[in-house]
Amino acid sequence: MGGHPGRRIDILKVDCEGCEWGSFLNIGQACKERRIRIERLLVELHGVDFALVSQFFDRMQDQCGLRITHKERNHWGCDGYLCVEFSFASPRVAFDIFVHARCPHLRRPMNLMYRRHALE
């Protein structure tokens, strides 16, 4: 990840009309080697190669520690079913979002939550 060695990436958005598969080989390796830490990943996956999709999900969970938090079929393009948009989050971010949405007595301003992560 050029220009980001050893850094935390708050949000990484990837929508490159099919080139995402090659990109994630490098991203997964960078996470595994702790050269980057991704807090949120937004990606549109293209195609229906289930082995490739399964490998992608395994890599994002095992190497980057990300969990799926949302998915949505892109019905505007890709014949209505060949593209799916996914949102991933680190467990820390997913927990903070859950607390903010579901536990009003524990809420703190969202900007403080992310400032806290910046110090870790």
Coordinates of N, CA and C in Angstrom, one line a residue:
M1 N 0.9 -1.2 0.0 CA 0.0 0.0 0.0 C 0.9 1.2 0.0
G2 N 1.2 1.7 -1.2 CA 2.0 2.9 -1.3 C 1.6 4.1 -0.5
G3 N 2.6 4.6 0.2 CA 2.3 5.8 1.0 C 1.6 5.6 2.3
H4 N 1.3 4.4 2.7 CA 0.6 4.1 4.0 C 1.3 3.1 4.8
P5 N 2.6 2.9 4.7 CA 3.2 1.8 5.5 C 3.0 2.0 7.0
G6 N 2.6 1.0 7.7 CA 2.4 1.0 9.2 C 1.3 1.9 9.6
R7 N 0.4 2.3 8.7 CA -0.7 3.2 9.1 C -2.0 2.6 9.2
R8 N -2.9 3.3 9.8 CA -4.3 2.9 9.9 C -5.1 3.6 8.8
I9 N -5.9 2.8 8.1 CA -6.7 3.4 7.0 C -8.1 3.3 7.6
D10 N -8.8 4.5 7.8 CA -10.1 4.5 8.4 C -11.1 3.9 7.4
I11 N -11.1 4.3 6.2 CA -12.1 3.8 5.2 C -11.3 3.6 3.9
L12 N -11.5 2.4 3.3 CA -10.9 2.1 2.0 C -12.1 1.7 1.1
K13 N -12.3 2.5 0.0 CA -13.3 2.2 -0.9 C -12.7 1.7 -2.2
V14 N -13.2 0.5 -2.7 CA -12.7 -0.1 -3.9 C -13.8 -0.4 -4.8
D15 N -13.9 0.2 -6.0 CA -14.9 0.0 -7.0 C -14.2 0.2 -8.3
C16 N -13.5 -0.8 -8.8 CA -12.7 -0.7 -10.0 C -13.1 -1.6 -11.1
E17 N -14.4 -2.0 -11.1 CA -15.0 -2.7 -12.2 C -14.2 -4.0 -12.6
G18 N -13.9 -4.8 -11.6 CA -13.3 -6.1 -11.9 C -11.8 -6.2 -11.5
C19 N -11.1 -5.1 -11.3 CA -9.7 -5.1 -10.9 C -9.5 -5.4 -9.5
E20 N -10.6 -5.5 -8.7 CA -10.5 -5.6 -7.2 C -9.8 -6.9 -6.9
W21 N -9.9 -8.0 -7.7 CA -9.4 -9.3 -7.3 C -7.9 -9.2 -7.2
G22 N -7.2 -8.6 -8.1 CA -5.7 -8.5 -8.0 C -5.3 -7.6 -6.9
S23 N -6.0 -6.6 -6.6 CA -5.7 -5.6 -5.6 C -5.7 -6.3 -4.2
F24 N -6.6 -7.2 -4.0 CA -6.8 -7.7 -2.6 C -5.7 -8.7 -2.3
L25 N -5.0 -9.3 -3.2 CA -3.8 -10.1 -2.9 C -2.8 -9.3 -2.1
N26 N -2.5 -8.1 -2.6 CA -1.6 -7.2 -2.0 C -2.1 -6.7 -0.6
I27 N -3.4 -6.3 -0.6 CA -4.0 -5.7 0.6 C -4.0 -6.8 1.7
G28 N -4.4 -8.0 1.4 CA -4.4 -9.1 2.4 C -3.0 -9.3 3.0
Q29 N -2.0 -9.3 2.1 CA -0.6 -9.5 2.6 C -0.1 -8.4 3.4
A30 N -0.5 -7.2 3.0 CA -0.1 -6.0 3.8 C -0.7 -6.0 5.2
C31 N -1.9 -6.5 5.3 CA -2.6 -6.6 6.6 C -1.9 -7.7 7.4
K32 N -1.6 -8.8 6.8 CA -1.0 -9.9 7.5 C 0.4 -9.5 8.1
E33 N 1.1 -8.7 7.3 CA 2.4 -8.3 7.7 C 2.4 -7.0 8.6
R34 N 1.2 -6.6 8.9 CA 0.9 -5.4 9.8 C 1.5 -4.1 9.2
R35 N 1.6 -4.1 7.9 CA 2.1 -2.8 7.3 C 0.9 -1.8 7.2
I36 N -0.3 -2.3 7.2 CA -1.5 -1.4 7.3 C -2.5 -2.1 8.2
R37 N -3.5 -1.2 8.7 CA -4.6 -1.7 9.4 C -5.8 -1.0 8.8
I38 N -6.8 -1.7 8.4 CA -8.0 -1.2 7.7 C -9.1 -1.3 8.7
E39 N -9.8 -0.2 9.0 CA -10.9 -0.1 9.9 C -12.2 -0.4 9.2
R40 N -12.4 0.1 8.0 CA -13.6 -0.1 7.2 C -13.2 -0.3 5.8
L41 N -13.9 -1.3 5.1 CA -13.7 -1.5 3.7 C -15.0 -1.5 3.0
L42 N -15.1 -0.8 2.0 CA -16.3 -0.7 1.1 C -15.9 -1.2 -0.2
V43 N -16.5 -2.3 -0.7 CA -16.0 -2.9 -2.0 C -17.2 -3.4 -2.8
E44 N -17.1 -3.2 -4.1 CA -18.0 -3.9 -5.0 C -17.3 -5.0 -5.7
L45 N -17.8 -6.2 -5.5 CA -17.2 -7.4 -6.1 C -18.0 -7.7 -7.4
H46 N -17.2 -8.1 -8.4 CA -17.8 -8.4 -9.8 C -17.5 -9.8 -10.1
G47 N -18.6 -10.5 -10.6 CA -18.5 -11.8 -11.1 C -19.0 -12.8 -10.1
V48 N -19.0 -14.1 -10.6 CA -19.6 -15.1 -9.8 C -18.7 -16.3 -9.6
D49 N -17.4 -16.1 -9.6 CA -16.4 -17.1 -9.4 C -16.4 -17.4 -7.9
F50 N -17.1 -18.4 -7.5 CA -17.3 -18.6 -6.0 C -16.0 -19.0 -5.3
A51 N -15.1 -19.6 -5.9 CA -13.8 -19.9 -5.3 C -13.1 -18.7 -5.0
L52 N -13.1 -17.7 -6.0 CA -12.4 -16.4 -5.8 C -13.1 -15.6 -4.7
V53 N -14.4 -15.6 -4.7 CA -15.2 -14.8 -3.7 C -14.9 -15.4 -2.3
S54 N -14.9 -16.7 -2.2 CA -14.7 -17.4 -0.9 C -13.2 -17.1 -0.4
Q55 N -12.3 -17.1 -1.3 CA -10.9 -16.8 -1.0 C -10.8 -15.3 -0.5
F56 N -11.5 -14.4 -1.2 CA -11.5 -13.0 -0.8 C -12.0 -12.8 0.7
F57 N -13.2 -13.5 1.0 CA -13.8 -13.3 2.3 C -12.8 -13.9 3.3
D58 N -12.2 -15.1 3.1 CA -11.3 -15.7 4.0 C -10.1 -14.7 4.3
R59 N -9.6 -14.1 3.2 CA -8.4 -13.2 3.3 C -8.8 -12.0 4.1
M60 N -9.9 -11.4 3.9 CA -10.3 -10.2 4.6 C -10.5 -10.5 6.1
Q61 N -11.1 -11.7 6.4 CA -11.3 -12.0 7.8 C -9.9 -12.5 8.5
D62 N -9.3 -13.4 7.8 CA -8.1 -14.0 8.5 C -6.9 -13.1 8.5
Q63 N -6.7 -12.3 7.4 CA -5.5 -11.5 7.3 C -5.7 -10.1 7.8
C64 N -6.9 -9.5 7.5 CA -7.2 -8.1 7.9 C -8.1 -8.0 9.1
G65 N -8.7 -9.1 9.6 CA -9.5 -9.1 10.8 C -10.9 -8.4 10.5
L66 N -11.3 -8.3 9.3 CA -12.6 -7.6 9.0 C -13.8 -8.5 8.9
R67 N -14.9 -8.0 9.3 CA -16.2 -8.8 9.3 C -17.2 -8.1 8.4
I68 N -18.0 -8.8 7.7 CA -19.1 -8.2 6.9 C -20.1 -7.6 7.8
T69 N -20.4 -6.3 7.5 CA -21.5 -5.6 8.2 C -22.7 -5.3 7.3
H70 N -22.5 -5.3 6.0 CA -23.6 -5.0 5.1 C -23.3 -5.6 3.7
K71 N -24.4 -6.0 3.0 CA -24.2 -6.3 1.6 C -25.4 -5.8 0.8
E72 N -25.2 -5.5 -0.4 CA -26.3 -5.0 -1.2 C -26.0 -5.4 -2.7
R73 N -27.0 -6.0 -3.3 CA -26.8 -6.3 -4.8 C -26.9 -5.0 -5.6
N74 N -26.0 -4.9 -6.5 CA -26.1 -3.7 -7.4 C -27.0 -4.1 -8.6
H75 N -28.3 -3.7 -8.5 CA -29.3 -4.1 -9.5 C -29.3 -3.1 -10.7
W76 N -28.4 -2.1 -10.6 CA -28.4 -1.1 -11.7 C -27.4 -1.6 -12.8
G77 N -26.5 -2.4 -12.5 CA -25.5 -2.8 -13.5 C -25.2 -4.3 -13.4
C78 N -24.3 -4.8 -14.2 CA -23.9 -6.2 -14.1 C -25.0 -7.2 -14.2
D79 N -25.9 -6.9 -15.1 CA -27.1 -7.8 -15.3 C -27.9 -8.0 -14.1
G80 N -27.8 -7.1 -13.1 CA -28.7 -7.2 -11.9 C -28.2 -8.2 -10.8
Y81 N -27.2 -9.0 -11.1 CA -26.8 -10.0 -10.1 C -25.3 -10.3 -10.0
L82 N -24.6 -9.8 -11.0 CA -23.1 -10.1 -11.0 C -22.3 -9.2 -10.2
C83 N -22.8 -8.2 -9.6 CA -22.1 -7.2 -8.8 C -22.8 -7.1 -7.4
V84 N -22.0 -7.2 -6.4 CA -22.5 -7.1 -5.0 C -21.6 -6.2 -4.2
E85 N -22.2 -5.2 -3.5 CA -21.4 -4.3 -2.7 C -21.4 -4.8 -1.3
F86 N -20.2 -4.8 -0.7 CA -20.1 -5.2 0.7 C -19.4 -4.1 1.5
S87 N -19.8 -4.1 2.8 CA -19.2 -3.3 3.8 C -18.6 -4.2 4.8
F88 N -17.3 -3.9 5.2 CA -16.6 -4.7 6.2 C -16.2 -3.7 7.3
A89 N -16.0 -4.2 8.5 CA -15.5 -3.3 9.6 C -14.7 -4.2 10.5
S90 N -13.7 -3.5 11.1 CA -12.9 -4.2 12.2 C -13.9 -4.4 13.3
P91 N -13.6 -5.4 14.2 CA -14.4 -5.6 15.3 C -14.6 -4.4 16.2
R92 N -13.5 -3.6 16.4 CA -13.5 -2.4 17.2 C -14.5 -1.4 16.7
V93 N -14.5 -1.2 15.4 CA -15.4 -0.2 14.8 C -16.8 -0.7 14.8
A94 N -17.0 -2.0 14.5 CA -18.3 -2.6 14.5 C -18.9 -2.4 15.9
F95 N -18.1 -2.7 16.9 CA -18.6 -2.5 18.3 C -19.0 -1.1 18.6
D96 N -18.2 -0.1 18.3 CA -18.5 1.3 18.5 C -19.8 1.7 17.8
I97 N -19.9 1.2 16.6 CA -21.2 1.6 15.8 C -22.4 1.0 16.5
F98 N -22.3 -0.3 16.9 CA -23.4 -0.9 17.6 C -23.7 -0.2 18.9
V99 N -22.8 0.2 19.7 CA -23.0 0.9 20.9 C -23.7 2.2 20.6
H100 N -23.2 2.9 19.6 CA -23.8 4.2 19.3 C -25.2 4.1 18.8
A101 N -25.5 3.0 18.1 CA -26.9 2.9 17.6 C -27.9 2.2 18.6
R102 N -27.4 1.4 19.5 CA -28.3 0.6 20.3 C -28.2 0.8 21.8
C103 N -27.2 1.6 22.2 CA -27.0 1.7 23.7 C -27.0 3.2 24.0
P104 N -28.1 3.9 24.0 CA -28.0 5.4 24.2 C -27.4 5.8 25.5
H105 N -27.5 5.0 26.5 CA -26.9 5.4 27.8 C -25.3 5.3 27.8
L106 N -24.8 4.6 26.8 CA -23.3 4.5 26.7 C -22.7 5.4 25.6
R107 N -23.6 6.1 24.9 CA -23.1 6.9 23.7 C -22.1 8.0 24.1
R108 N -21.2 8.2 23.2 CA -20.3 9.3 23.2 C -20.2 9.8 21.8
P109 N -19.9 11.0 21.6 CA -19.8 11.5 20.2 C -19.0 10.7 19.3
M110 N -19.5 10.4 18.1 CA -18.7 9.6 17.2 C -17.3 10.1 16.9
N111 N -17.1 11.4 16.9 CA -15.8 11.9 16.6 C -14.8 11.5 17.8
L112 N -15.3 11.4 19.0 CA -14.4 11.0 20.1 C -14.0 9.5 20.0
M113 N -15.0 8.7 19.4 CA -14.7 7.3 19.3 C -13.5 7.1 18.3
Y114 N -13.5 7.9 17.2 CA -12.4 7.7 16.2 C -11.2 8.4 16.7
R115 N -11.2 9.4 17.5 CA -10.0 10.0 18.0 C -9.3 9.0 18.9
R116 N -10.1 8.3 19.7 CA -9.6 7.2 20.6 C -8.8 6.2 19.8
H117 N -9.4 5.8 18.6 CA -8.7 4.8 17.8 C -7.4 5.3 17.2
A118 N -7.4 6.6 17.0 CA -6.2 7.2 16.4 C -5.0 7.1 17.3
L119 N -5.3 7.1 18.6 CA -4.2 7.1 19.6 C -3.7 5.7 19.9
E120 N -4.4 4.7 19.4 CA -4.0 3.3 19.7 C -3.0 2.8 18.7

